Coordinates of C-alpha atoms and ligand atoms in Angstrom, one line a residue:
M477 CA 4.1 30.4 2.9
D478 CA 3.6 27.8 5.6
H479 CA 3.3 24.9 3.2
M480 CA 6.8 25.7 1.8
K481 CA 8.6 25.1 5.0
Q482 CA 10.3 21.8 5.5
S483 CA 8.4 20.3 8.4
C484 CA 9.9 17.9 10.9
Y485 CA 8.2 14.9 9.6
E486 CA 9.6 15.6 6.1
L487 CA 13.1 15.3 7.8
S488 CA 12.0 11.9 9.0
L489 CA 11.0 10.6 5.6
P490 CA 13.4 8.1 3.9
V491 CA 15.7 9.8 1.3
T492 CA 13.7 8.2 -1.6
E493 CA 10.5 9.9 -0.5
K494 CA 11.9 13.3 0.4
C495 CA 11.4 16.5 -1.6
N496 CA 14.5 17.5 -3.5
P497 CA 15.4 21.2 -2.9
I498 CA 16.9 21.4 -6.4
S499 CA 13.5 20.8 -8.1
R500 CA 11.3 22.7 -5.7
D501 CA 10.2 25.1 -8.4
I502 CA 10.1 22.7 -11.3
D503 CA 6.4 23.4 -11.8
R504 CA 7.2 27.0 -12.8
A505 CA 10.2 26.2 -15.1
N506 CA 10.3 26.3 -18.9
G507 CA 11.7 23.5 -20.9
K508 CA 15.3 24.8 -20.7
Q509 CA 15.2 25.3 -17.0
M510 CA 13.6 21.9 -16.5
V511 CA 16.5 20.2 -18.3
Q512 CA 19.0 22.0 -16.0
I513 CA 17.0 21.0 -12.9
L514 CA 16.9 17.3 -14.0
R515 CA 20.5 17.5 -14.9
R516 CA 21.4 18.6 -11.4
C517 CA 19.2 16.0 -9.8
D518 CA 20.7 13.2 -11.8
A519 CA 24.2 14.5 -11.1
E520 CA 23.6 13.5 -7.4
I521 CA 23.7 9.8 -8.5
F522 CA 27.4 10.2 -9.0
E523 CA 28.2 12.8 -6.3
K524 CA 30.8 11.6 -3.9
K525 CA 29.1 13.4 -1.1
I526 CA 26.0 15.5 -0.7
N527 CA 26.7 18.6 1.5
H528 CA 23.9 18.1 3.9
D529 CA 24.3 14.4 4.4
P530 CA 28.0 13.6 4.6
F531 CA 27.3 10.3 6.4
H532 CA 25.4 8.3 3.8
Q533 CA 27.2 5.8 1.5
R534 CA 27.3 6.9 -2.1
L535 CA 27.6 5.0 -5.4
Y536 CA 31.4 5.6 -5.4
S537 CA 31.9 4.8 -1.7
S538 CA 34.4 2.0 -1.0
P539 CA 31.9 -0.3 0.9
V540 CA 29.4 0.0 -2.0
I541 CA 32.1 -0.8 -4.6
Q542 CA 33.3 -3.7 -2.5
T543 CA 29.8 -5.2 -2.2
M544 CA 29.5 -4.9 -6.0
V545 CA 32.8 -6.8 -6.3
D546 CA 31.5 -9.5 -4.0
V547 CA 28.2 -9.9 -5.9
A548 CA 30.1 -9.9 -9.2
K549 CA 32.1 -12.8 -7.9
R550 CA 28.9 -14.7 -7.2
V551 CA 27.8 -14.0 -10.8
E552 CA 31.2 -15.3 -12.0
M553 CA 30.7 -18.5 -9.9
M554 CA 27.2 -19.1 -11.4
L555 CA 28.5 -18.5 -15.0
R556 CA 31.4 -21.0 -14.5
D557 CA 29.0 -23.6 -13.2
P558 CA 25.8 -23.0 -15.1
E559 CA 24.0 -26.3 -14.6
E560 CA 21.4 -26.0 -11.9
S561 CA 22.4 -22.3 -11.3
L562 CA 20.1 -19.3 -11.6
I563 CA 20.6 -15.5 -11.4
L564 CA 17.2 -14.0 -10.7
L565 CA 16.3 -10.3 -10.6
S566 CA 13.0 -9.3 -9.2
G567 CA 11.1 -6.0 -8.5
C568 CA 7.8 -4.1 -8.8
G569 CA 6.9 -1.5 -11.3
T570 CA 10.0 0.1 -12.9
S571 CA 12.3 -2.0 -10.8
G572 CA 10.7 -5.1 -12.4
R573 CA 10.9 -3.6 -15.9
I574 CA 14.6 -2.8 -15.5
A575 CA 15.1 -6.4 -14.2
F576 CA 13.4 -7.6 -17.4
L577 CA 15.5 -5.5 -19.7
L578 CA 18.8 -6.5 -18.0
V579 CA 18.0 -10.2 -18.0
T580 CA 16.9 -10.3 -21.6
S581 CA 19.9 -8.4 -22.8
F582 CA 22.3 -10.5 -20.7
N583 CA 20.8 -13.8 -21.8
E584 CA 21.0 -12.6 -25.4
M585 CA 24.7 -11.9 -24.9
L586 CA 25.2 -15.4 -23.3
N587 CA 23.3 -17.0 -26.1
A588 CA 25.4 -15.2 -28.8
Q589 CA 28.5 -16.6 -27.2
K590 CA 26.9 -20.1 -27.0
Q591 CA 26.7 -20.1 -23.2
K592 CA 23.8 -21.2 -21.1
Q593 CA 21.2 -18.5 -20.5
I594 CA 21.0 -18.6 -16.7
C595 CA 19.2 -15.4 -15.9
S596 CA 15.6 -14.8 -15.2
Y597 CA 13.3 -12.1 -13.9
I598 CA 10.2 -11.7 -11.8
I599 CA 7.9 -8.6 -12.0
A600 CA 5.1 -8.3 -9.5
G601 CA 1.8 -8.8 -11.4
G602 CA 3.5 -10.8 -14.2
D603 CA 4.4 -9.8 -17.7
R604 CA 1.3 -7.6 -18.1
A605 CA 3.0 -5.3 -15.5
L606 CA 5.8 -4.7 -18.1
L607 CA 3.4 -2.5 -20.0
T608 CA 0.6 -1.5 -17.6
S609 CA 0.4 -0.4 -14.0
Q610 CA -0.2 -3.3 -11.6
E611 CA 0.3 -1.7 -8.2
A612 CA -1.6 -4.0 -5.9
P613 CA 0.6 -7.2 -6.1
E614 CA 3.5 -5.0 -4.8
D615 CA 1.8 -5.3 -1.4
D616 CA 1.8 -9.1 -1.2
P617 CA 4.8 -10.7 0.5
V618 CA 3.4 -14.2 0.2
L619 CA 2.8 -13.8 -3.5
G620 CA 6.4 -12.7 -3.8
A621 CA 7.8 -15.7 -2.0
C622 CA 5.5 -18.2 -3.8
T623 CA 6.5 -16.8 -7.2
L624 CA 10.1 -17.1 -6.3
D625 CA 9.8 -20.6 -5.1
K626 CA 8.1 -21.6 -8.4
V627 CA 10.7 -20.0 -10.6
C628 CA 13.6 -21.6 -8.6
A629 CA 12.2 -25.1 -8.5
G630 CA 15.0 -27.7 -9.0
K631 CA 17.9 -25.1 -8.8
K632 CA 20.8 -25.9 -6.6
R633 CA 22.2 -22.4 -6.5
V634 CA 20.3 -19.1 -6.9
L635 CA 21.7 -15.6 -6.8
F636 CA 18.6 -13.6 -6.0
I637 CA 18.6 -9.8 -6.5
G638 CA 15.6 -8.1 -5.0
I639 CA 15.2 -4.5 -6.2
S640 CA 13.2 -2.0 -4.2
C641 CA 14.4 1.5 -4.6
G642 CA 12.5 2.7 -1.6
M643 CA 13.4 -0.5 0.4
S644 CA 9.7 -0.7 0.9
A645 CA 8.0 -3.3 -1.4
P646 CA 6.4 -6.1 0.6
F647 CA 6.5 -8.4 -2.5
V648 CA 10.4 -8.1 -2.5
A649 CA 10.5 -8.4 1.3
G650 CA 8.6 -11.7 1.2
Q651 CA 11.2 -13.0 -1.4
L652 CA 14.2 -11.9 0.6
D653 CA 12.7 -13.5 3.8
F654 CA 12.2 -16.8 1.8
C655 CA 15.9 -16.7 0.7
L656 CA 17.1 -16.0 4.2
K657 CA 15.3 -19.1 5.3
H658 CA 17.1 -21.2 2.6
L659 CA 20.6 -19.9 2.6
D660 CA 21.9 -23.3 1.5
V661 CA 20.4 -22.6 -2.0
F662 CA 20.0 -18.8 -2.1
T663 CA 22.4 -15.9 -1.9
P664 CA 20.1 -12.9 -1.5
V665 CA 21.0 -9.4 -2.5
L666 CA 18.9 -6.3 -1.7
L667 CA 19.3 -3.3 -4.0
G668 CA 17.7 -0.1 -2.8
F669 CA 18.6 3.6 -2.2
N670 CA 18.0 4.3 1.5
P671 CA 20.2 3.6 4.5
V672 CA 18.9 0.4 6.3
H673 CA 17.5 2.3 9.2
M674 CA 15.2 4.1 6.8
A675 CA 13.8 0.9 5.3
R676 CA 10.0 0.7 5.7
S677 CA 8.8 -0.5 9.1
E678 CA 5.1 -0.6 8.6
P679 CA 3.3 -3.9 9.0
M680 CA 2.7 -6.0 5.8
Q681 CA -0.3 -8.0 4.7
D682 CA -0.6 -11.4 6.5
C683 CA 3.0 -11.1 7.8
S684 CA 4.8 -10.9 11.1
F685 CA 7.8 -9.0 9.9
H686 CA 8.4 -5.8 7.9
F687 CA 10.8 -4.7 5.3
K688 CA 13.3 -3.1 7.8
D689 CA 13.4 -6.5 9.7
V690 CA 14.5 -8.2 6.5
A691 CA 17.0 -5.5 5.7
E692 CA 18.6 -5.8 9.1
R693 CA 18.7 -9.6 8.9
M694 CA 20.4 -9.2 5.5
T695 CA 23.0 -6.9 7.0
A696 CA 23.7 -9.4 9.7
E697 CA 24.2 -12.2 7.1
Q698 CA 26.5 -9.9 5.0
R699 CA 29.2 -10.2 7.7
H700 CA 29.4 -13.9 6.7
K701 CA 29.0 -13.1 3.0
K702 CA 25.8 -15.1 2.9
A703 CA 23.7 -12.1 1.9
F704 CA 24.4 -8.6 0.5
V705 CA 22.8 -5.2 0.8
L706 CA 23.6 -2.7 -1.9
N707 CA 22.2 0.7 -0.8
P708 CA 24.0 3.8 -2.0
V709 CA 22.1 7.0 -1.4
L710 CA 21.3 9.0 -4.6
G711 CA 19.5 12.0 -3.1
A712 CA 15.8 12.7 -3.5
E713 CA 14.0 12.2 -6.8
A714 CA 13.2 15.3 -9.0
I715 CA 9.5 14.5 -8.6
S716 CA 9.1 13.4 -5.0
G717 CA 9.0 9.6 -4.6
S718 CA 9.2 8.9 -8.4
S719 CA 11.8 6.2 -8.2
R720 CA 11.5 5.4 -11.9
M721 CA 13.9 8.3 -12.4
K722 CA 17.2 8.2 -10.5
G723 CA 16.3 4.9 -8.8
G724 CA 15.7 3.2 -12.2
S725 CA 18.8 4.7 -13.7
A726 CA 21.1 3.6 -10.8
T727 CA 19.5 0.1 -10.8
K728 CA 20.5 -0.2 -14.4
I729 CA 24.0 1.1 -13.9
I730 CA 24.7 -1.0 -10.8
L731 CA 23.3 -4.3 -12.0
E732 CA 24.7 -4.2 -15.5
T733 CA 28.1 -3.4 -14.1
I734 CA 27.9 -6.4 -11.8
L735 CA 26.7 -8.8 -14.5
L736 CA 29.3 -7.6 -17.0
A737 CA 32.1 -7.9 -14.4
G738 CA 31.0 -11.5 -13.6
H739 CA 31.0 -12.3 -17.3
E740 CA 34.4 -10.7 -18.0
A741 CA 35.8 -12.7 -15.1
A742 CA 34.3 -16.0 -16.1
F743 CA 35.0 -15.9 -19.8
R744 CA 37.8 -13.4 -20.3
G745 CA 39.9 -14.0 -17.2
K746 CA 39.6 -10.4 -16.0
I747 CA 39.7 -10.4 -12.2
T748 CA 36.9 -8.2 -10.7
T749 CA 38.6 -5.4 -8.7
P750 CA 37.2 -2.2 -7.1
E751 CA 39.1 -0.3 -9.8
Y752 CA 37.3 -2.2 -12.6
I753 CA 33.9 -1.4 -11.0
S754 CA 34.7 2.3 -10.4
A755 CA 35.8 2.5 -14.1
R756 CA 32.4 1.1 -15.3
I757 CA 30.5 3.6 -13.1
A758 CA 32.7 6.4 -14.5
A759 CA 31.7 5.2 -18.0
S760 CA 28.0 5.6 -17.0
E761 CA 28.9 9.1 -15.7
M762 CA 30.3 9.9 -19.1
V763 CA 26.9 8.8 -20.6
Y764 CA 25.2 11.2 -18.2
E765 CA 27.5 14.1 -19.3
T766 CA 27.2 13.3 -23.0
T767 CA 23.4 13.1 -22.8
Y768 CA 22.8 16.3 -21.0
S769 CA 25.3 18.2 -23.2
N770 CA 22.5 18.2 -25.7
S771 CA 20.3 20.2 -23.3
D772 CA 18.8 22.7 -25.9
E773 CA 17.6 19.9 -28.2
L774 CA 16.2 18.1 -25.2
A775 CA 14.4 21.2 -24.0
A776 CA 12.9 21.6 -27.5
L777 CA 11.5 18.0 -27.3
I778 CA 10.0 18.6 -23.9
H779 CA 8.3 21.7 -25.2
K780 CA 6.9 19.7 -28.2
A781 CA 5.6 16.9 -26.0
G782 CA 4.1 19.4 -23.5
E783 CA 2.3 21.1 -26.4
S784 CA 0.8 17.8 -27.5
L785 CA -0.4 16.8 -24.0
Q786 CA -1.8 20.3 -23.4
K787 CA -3.9 19.9 -26.5
K788 CA -5.1 16.5 -25.3
A789 CA -3.2 14.9 -28.1
H790 CA -0.6 12.1 -27.9
V791 CA 3.1 11.4 -27.8
Y792 CA 4.3 8.2 -29.6
Y793 CA 7.7 6.7 -29.1
I794 CA 8.7 4.5 -32.0
G795 CA 11.8 2.6 -30.9
W796 CA 14.2 0.0 -32.4
Q797 CA 15.6 -3.0 -30.4
T798 CA 16.0 -2.3 -26.8
L799 CA 15.4 1.4 -27.3
G800 CA 11.9 0.3 -28.0
I801 CA 11.8 -1.3 -24.6
I802 CA 13.0 1.9 -23.0
G803 CA 10.2 3.8 -24.8
L804 CA 7.6 1.3 -23.7
T805 CA 8.8 1.5 -20.1
D806 CA 8.8 5.2 -19.9
A807 CA 5.3 5.4 -21.5
S808 CA 3.9 2.8 -19.1
E809 CA 5.2 4.6 -16.0
C810 CA 3.2 7.8 -16.9
I811 CA -0.1 5.9 -16.0
P812 CA 0.6 5.5 -12.3
T813 CA 2.9 8.5 -11.9
Y814 CA 0.7 11.1 -13.5
G815 CA -2.6 9.4 -13.6
A816 CA -2.2 9.5 -17.4
D817 CA -4.4 7.5 -19.8
F818 CA -2.6 4.7 -21.5
D819 CA -2.7 6.4 -24.9
D820 CA -1.4 9.8 -23.7
I821 CA 2.2 8.6 -24.2
R822 CA 2.6 5.2 -25.9
G823 CA 5.6 3.1 -26.9
F824 CA 6.1 0.8 -29.9
I825 CA 8.9 -1.6 -30.8
N826 CA 9.9 -3.1 -34.1
N827 CA 8.5 -6.6 -34.4
G828 CA 6.4 -6.3 -31.2
F829 CA 6.5 -9.1 -28.8
S830 CA 8.9 -11.2 -30.8
K831 CA 11.6 -8.5 -30.0
M832 CA 10.5 -8.3 -26.3
K833 CA 11.4 -11.9 -25.6
N834 CA 9.3 -11.7 -22.3
K835 CA 8.5 -14.9 -20.5
E836 CA 4.7 -15.0 -21.2
G837 CA 5.1 -14.3 -24.9
D838 CA 2.6 -12.4 -27.0
L839 CA 0.1 -10.5 -24.8
S840 CA -1.6 -8.5 -27.6
S841 CA -4.9 -10.3 -27.1
L842 CA -5.2 -8.7 -23.6
G843 CA -6.3 -5.3 -25.0
P844 CA -5.2 -2.2 -26.8
E845 CA -2.5 -1.4 -24.2
F846 CA -0.7 -4.5 -25.2
V847 CA -0.6 -3.7 -28.9
I848 CA 3.1 -2.7 -29.3
G849 CA 4.5 -3.4 -32.8
H850 CA 5.5 -0.8 -35.4
K851 CA 3.0 -2.6 -37.7
D852 CA 0.3 -2.1 -35.1
F853 CA 1.2 1.6 -35.0
V854 CA 0.8 1.8 -38.7
D855 CA -2.5 -0.1 -38.7
T856 CA -4.2 1.4 -35.7
I857 CA -2.7 4.9 -35.0
L858 CA -1.4 6.2 -38.2
P859 CA -4.8 6.6 -40.0
S860 CA -6.0 9.0 -37.3
L861 CA -2.7 10.7 -36.5
S862 CA -3.0 14.5 -36.3
Q863 CA -0.6 17.4 -36.4
N864 CA -1.0 17.8 -32.7
D865 CA 0.4 14.3 -32.0
M866 CA 4.1 14.2 -31.5
V867 CA 6.0 11.2 -32.9
L868 CA 9.5 10.5 -31.6
F869 CA 11.7 7.9 -33.3
L870 CA 14.4 6.2 -31.1
F871 CA 17.2 4.5 -33.0
T872 CA 20.9 4.1 -33.4
V873 CA 23.3 4.1 -36.4
N874 CA 23.4 0.3 -36.1
D875 CA 19.7 -0.1 -36.7
D876 CA 18.1 -0.9 -40.0
L877 CA 18.0 2.7 -41.4
H878 CA 16.0 1.7 -44.5
E879 CA 13.3 0.6 -42.1
V880 CA 13.6 3.8 -40.2
T881 CA 13.3 5.9 -43.4
S882 CA 10.4 4.0 -44.8
L883 CA 8.4 4.3 -41.6
A884 CA 9.3 8.0 -41.2
D885 CA 8.1 8.5 -44.7
Q886 CA 4.7 7.0 -43.9
V887 CA 4.4 9.2 -40.8
R888 CA 5.4 12.3 -42.6
R889 CA 2.5 11.9 -44.9
R890 CA 0.2 12.5 -42.0
T891 CA 2.2 15.0 -39.8
S892 CA 5.3 17.0 -39.8
N893 CA 5.4 16.8 -36.0
L894 CA 8.0 14.0 -36.3
H895 CA 11.2 14.0 -34.3
A896 CA 14.1 11.6 -33.5
I897 CA 16.7 10.8 -30.9
A898 CA 19.5 9.2 -32.9
H899 CA 22.7 7.7 -31.5
D900 CA 25.7 8.2 -33.7
L901 CA 29.3 7.0 -33.5
E902 CA 32.1 9.5 -34.1
K903 CA 33.2 7.7 -37.2
F904 CA 29.9 6.3 -38.3
S905 CA 27.0 8.7 -38.3
V906 CA 23.3 8.6 -39.4
P907 CA 23.3 9.8 -43.0
E908 CA 21.7 13.1 -44.0
R909 CA 19.1 11.4 -46.2
V910 CA 17.7 9.8 -42.9
C911 CA 17.9 13.0 -40.8
I912 CA 16.0 15.2 -43.3
M913 CA 12.9 13.0 -42.7
F914 CA 12.5 14.6 -39.2
E915 CA 11.5 18.1 -38.1
T916 CA 14.2 17.9 -35.4
V917 CA 16.9 15.3 -34.6
L918 CA 18.6 15.1 -31.2
H919 CA 21.9 13.6 -32.3
I920 CA 24.0 12.1 -29.6
T921 CA 27.4 11.3 -30.8
W922 CA 29.5 8.7 -28.9
S923 CA 33.2 8.3 -28.8
F924 CA 33.8 4.9 -27.3
S925 CA 37.1 3.8 -25.9
S926 CA 38.6 0.6 -27.4
E927 CA 37.3 -1.3 -24.4
D928 CA 33.8 -0.2 -25.0
V929 CA 33.8 -1.2 -28.6
N930 CA 32.0 -4.3 -27.3
S931 CA 28.6 -3.7 -28.9
F932 CA 26.8 -4.9 -25.8
V933 CA 28.3 -2.1 -23.7
M934 CA 27.6 0.4 -26.4
R935 CA 23.9 -0.6 -26.5
Q936 CA 23.7 -0.3 -22.7
H937 CA 25.0 3.2 -22.9
W938 CA 22.5 4.1 -25.6
E939 CA 19.7 2.6 -23.5
L940 CA 20.7 4.7 -20.4
S941 CA 21.0 7.8 -22.5
T942 CA 17.6 7.3 -24.1
K943 CA 16.1 6.6 -20.6
W944 CA 17.4 10.0 -19.4
C945 CA 16.0 11.8 -22.4
L946 CA 12.6 10.1 -22.2
N947 CA 12.3 10.6 -18.5
A948 CA 13.0 14.3 -19.1
I949 CA 10.5 14.5 -21.9
S950 CA 7.6 12.7 -20.2
T951 CA 8.2 14.4 -16.8
G952 CA 8.6 17.8 -18.5
A953 CA 5.5 17.3 -20.6
H954 CA 3.4 16.4 -17.6
V955 CA 4.8 19.4 -15.6
L956 CA 3.8 21.6 -18.6
K957 CA 0.3 20.1 -18.6
G958 CA 0.0 21.2 -14.9
K959 CA 0.1 17.8 -13.3
V960 CA 2.8 18.7 -10.7
Y961 CA 2.6 21.2 -7.8
M962 CA 6.0 22.3 -6.7
N963 CA 7.8 19.0 -7.1
Y964 CA 5.0 16.8 -5.9
M965 CA 2.8 14.7 -8.1
I966 CA -0.2 15.6 -6.1
D967 CA -2.8 13.7 -8.1
L968 CA -1.2 10.3 -7.6
R969 CA -3.3 7.2 -7.7
V970 CA -3.5 5.7 -4.2
T971 CA -3.4 2.0 -5.4
N972 CA -1.1 0.4 -2.8
S973 CA 0.0 0.9 0.8
K974 CA 3.2 2.8 -0.1
L975 CA 1.2 5.3 -2.2
Y976 CA -1.4 5.5 0.6
R977 CA 1.3 6.6 3.0
R978 CA 2.8 9.0 0.4
A979 CA -0.7 10.6 0.0
I980 CA -1.0 11.2 3.7
N981 CA 2.6 12.6 3.8
I982 CA 1.7 15.0 0.9
L983 CA -1.4 16.2 2.7
Q984 CA 0.6 16.8 5.9
Q985 CA 3.2 18.6 4.0
F986 CA 0.8 21.0 2.4
T987 CA -1.7 21.5 5.3
G988 CA 0.5 21.2 8.4
C989 CA -2.4 19.2 9.9
S990 CA -1.8 16.0 12.0
E991 CA -1.5 12.6 10.4
S992 CA -4.9 11.5 11.7
E993 CA -6.7 14.6 10.3
C994 CA -5.1 14.1 6.9
E995 CA -5.9 10.4 6.9
R996 CA -9.6 11.2 7.7
A997 CA -9.8 13.6 4.9
L998 CA -8.2 11.1 2.5
L999 CA -10.7 8.4 3.6
R1000 CA -13.6 10.9 3.0
A1001 CA -12.3 11.4 -0.5
I1002 CA -11.8 7.6 -1.1
Y1003 CA -15.2 6.5 0.2
S1004 CA -16.9 9.6 -1.3
T1005 CA -18.6 10.7 2.0
D1006 CA -18.5 13.4 4.6
D1007 CA -19.6 11.0 7.3
L1008 CA -17.2 8.1 7.7
S1009 CA -18.7 5.0 9.2
E1010 CA -17.0 2.8 11.7
D1011 CA -16.6 0.1 9.0
M1012 CA -14.7 2.5 6.8
T1013 CA -12.3 3.9 9.5
S1014 CA -11.5 0.5 10.9
A1015 CA -10.9 -1.3 7.5
D1016 CA -7.3 -2.1 6.7
V1017 CA -5.2 -0.2 4.3
W1018 CA -5.7 -2.7 1.5
K1019 CA -9.4 -2.2 1.6
H1020 CA -8.8 1.5 1.3
T1021 CA -6.4 1.2 -1.7
D1022 CA -8.8 -1.2 -3.4
T1023 CA -11.6 1.4 -3.2
A1024 CA -9.3 4.3 -4.1
N1025 CA -8.3 2.5 -7.3
R1026 CA -11.8 3.2 -8.6
Q1027 CA -11.8 6.9 -7.6
D1028 CA -10.4 10.0 -9.4
R1029 CA -8.5 12.9 -7.8
V1030 CA -8.6 11.6 -4.2
V1031 CA -5.6 13.5 -2.9
P1032 CA -6.5 16.9 -4.5
T1033 CA -10.1 16.4 -3.1
A1034 CA -8.8 15.7 0.4
L1035 CA -6.4 18.6 0.2
V1036 CA -9.1 21.1 -0.8
M1037 CA -11.4 19.8 1.9
I1038 CA -8.7 20.4 4.6
R1039 CA -7.4 23.7 3.3
C1040 CA -10.8 25.3 2.7
G1041 CA -12.6 23.5 5.5
C1042 CA -15.3 22.5 3.0
T1043 CA -17.5 19.5 2.2
L1044 CA -16.7 16.8 -0.3
A1045 CA -19.2 18.3 -2.8
E1046 CA -17.7 21.7 -2.5
A1047 CA -14.2 20.4 -2.9
R1048 CA -15.2 18.5 -6.0
H1049 CA -16.9 21.6 -7.4
H1050 CA -13.7 23.6 -6.8
L1051 CA -11.7 20.9 -8.8
D1052 CA -14.2 20.9 -11.6
C1053 CA -13.8 24.6 -12.0
H1054 CA -10.0 24.1 -12.3
P1055 CA -9.3 21.2 -14.6
V1056 CA -5.6 21.7 -14.3
I1057 CA -4.5 20.3 -10.9
R1058 CA -1.7 22.8 -10.3
D1059 CA -4.2 25.7 -10.8
A1060 CA -6.8 24.0 -8.6
V1061 CA -4.2 23.7 -5.8
S1062 CA -2.8 27.2 -6.2
A1063 CA -6.3 28.7 -6.2
C1064 CA -7.2 26.7 -3.0
F1065 CA -4.0 28.0 -1.3
N1066 CA -4.7 31.6 -2.4
S1067 CA -8.3 31.5 -1.2
S1068 CA -7.5 29.9 2.2
E1069 CA -4.6 32.3 2.7
N1070 CA -6.7 35.3 1.9
K1071 CA -9.3 33.9 4.2
S1072 CA -6.9 33.5 7.1
T1073 CA -5.5 37.0 6.5
V1074 CA -9.0 38.4 6.7
D1075 CA -9.7 36.3 9.8
Ligands
F6P2288 O1 3.9 1.5 -6.3 C1 4.3 2.2 -7.5 C2 5.8 2.3 -7.6 O2 6.2 3.4 -6.9 C3 6.3 2.4 -9.0 O3 6.1 3.6 -9.6 C4 7.7 2.0 -8.8 O4 8.4 1.7 -10.0 C5 7.5 0.7 -8.0 O5 6.5 1.2 -7.1 C6 8.6 0.1 -7.3 O6 9.2 0.9 -6.2 P1 10.4 0.3 -5.4 O7 11.5 0.0 -6.4 O8 10.7 1.4 -4.5 O9 9.9 -0.9 -4.7

């Protein structure tokens, strides 16, 4: 079929936006096959070389490891001289959420050792973006720079780590540009997963430069060790462009390795060497192996979650400590990625906001999306819980197992559709009396080396493992619900300029039409008209995304209009007849292919 061929422009896409050949047929896979596909995609994070691109730097490549050593040395310097020093991590969407998680955990470790907490985070859109989708602030470079300026007021030295997996977020570009103009105070680091020449080169709002300019200036400063670019290539995402998956995992692996190395050097006298960094990455690779060695149990959980979503019921993650944060993060990503409602998949954490330790404190008055404590789950969800809803507990053998059992007991009185992901230690496992509370338990048993007995490292591994499991469950469940066509999330919400570009790319990919034809169809869907006015076509992309934010199914509508050569009303009628997006798209391809055969 013509839309299956890899077109020339697909080759020109940055790695993070490409379609991964491994997951091309994920939409037709069952739970078990899906786990194998995700396992192979995630394996690429650690691969030394990917056959078809032998030239890109990988996570284990020497220059990448050396840059990690250099940045870890900056962390060490900051920790040795904490007065007026700040380590600041910043990003949009998942990148900001991972920044939040790393900073909170690292500060907690510093605090436990009576050291000054010198880490902070910025997430585009503020703390509400930790739990909900706030895509528009990502487009604003001035907002990024102003927020940075405010957070750093009065600091003499700032190590700034700007995370943008796609090397594309204007919010982060604005911050890096600000740092480059004040190198006396700032050491900027860019973390992303494309080669620099693939960084985004589109104009940004109210700005004379673009992301690629900034990345090139950073590379130039790296020669004098005044700035650093950390950009190993991980291969394309399993769901095209969904950087919450491999991008998010690699962000966590890289930054916690750097922070820990700096800490070990500052307080335990361990010199940071390339060997030390490689060993820590290898430990994360072991987490990958251990997690995916439970593939049958994981497949069963995907199947259960898929069933719940197909029945228009819900999936609830009930997590303890930072596993609660991993659950909240995974759940919140389903809203922008799959156009899900906030209550399709929801996360809860023990003790709610007091456990989160986010900067803006308790946000529960902002609305139901911000109600996140276990007690809230008991008060607001439990009374109406049905057998179709899936409840998944996330805990470790170190958590309060009395609390786990007593909450499980309350849930069981309403539904038996209760499952758990439980992390065990080889010599210390979750007792049988706890396990029997659940219909299924995915036990992951860890054998830590003496070095890892550090409970901080252990928790990081449990978090990463849980992230891989939940990413698989929420992705798999949405695939089973029919939200994905091949490996494209075709019904994406076009709420910022990156997603606007991605929408046009998807239309080009599936129709073979020119960029301008695809953009016109997209605008017709966004502005709900067959006759675009001059005002509409000449408006800038931020006006388009603002309008698109209030519209449903814009990309599928545009796709049907192009493929079937029909009007907006006809396209919408076609989609109404096929509520499952994958079926709607397949039907449209079949009908247009039959038509062209007859023609
Ligand atoms: O714009 C939405 C989004 O794609 C999120 O899903 C993602 O987590 C965020 O942007 C950040 O992307 P990046 O790290 O590539 O800047």
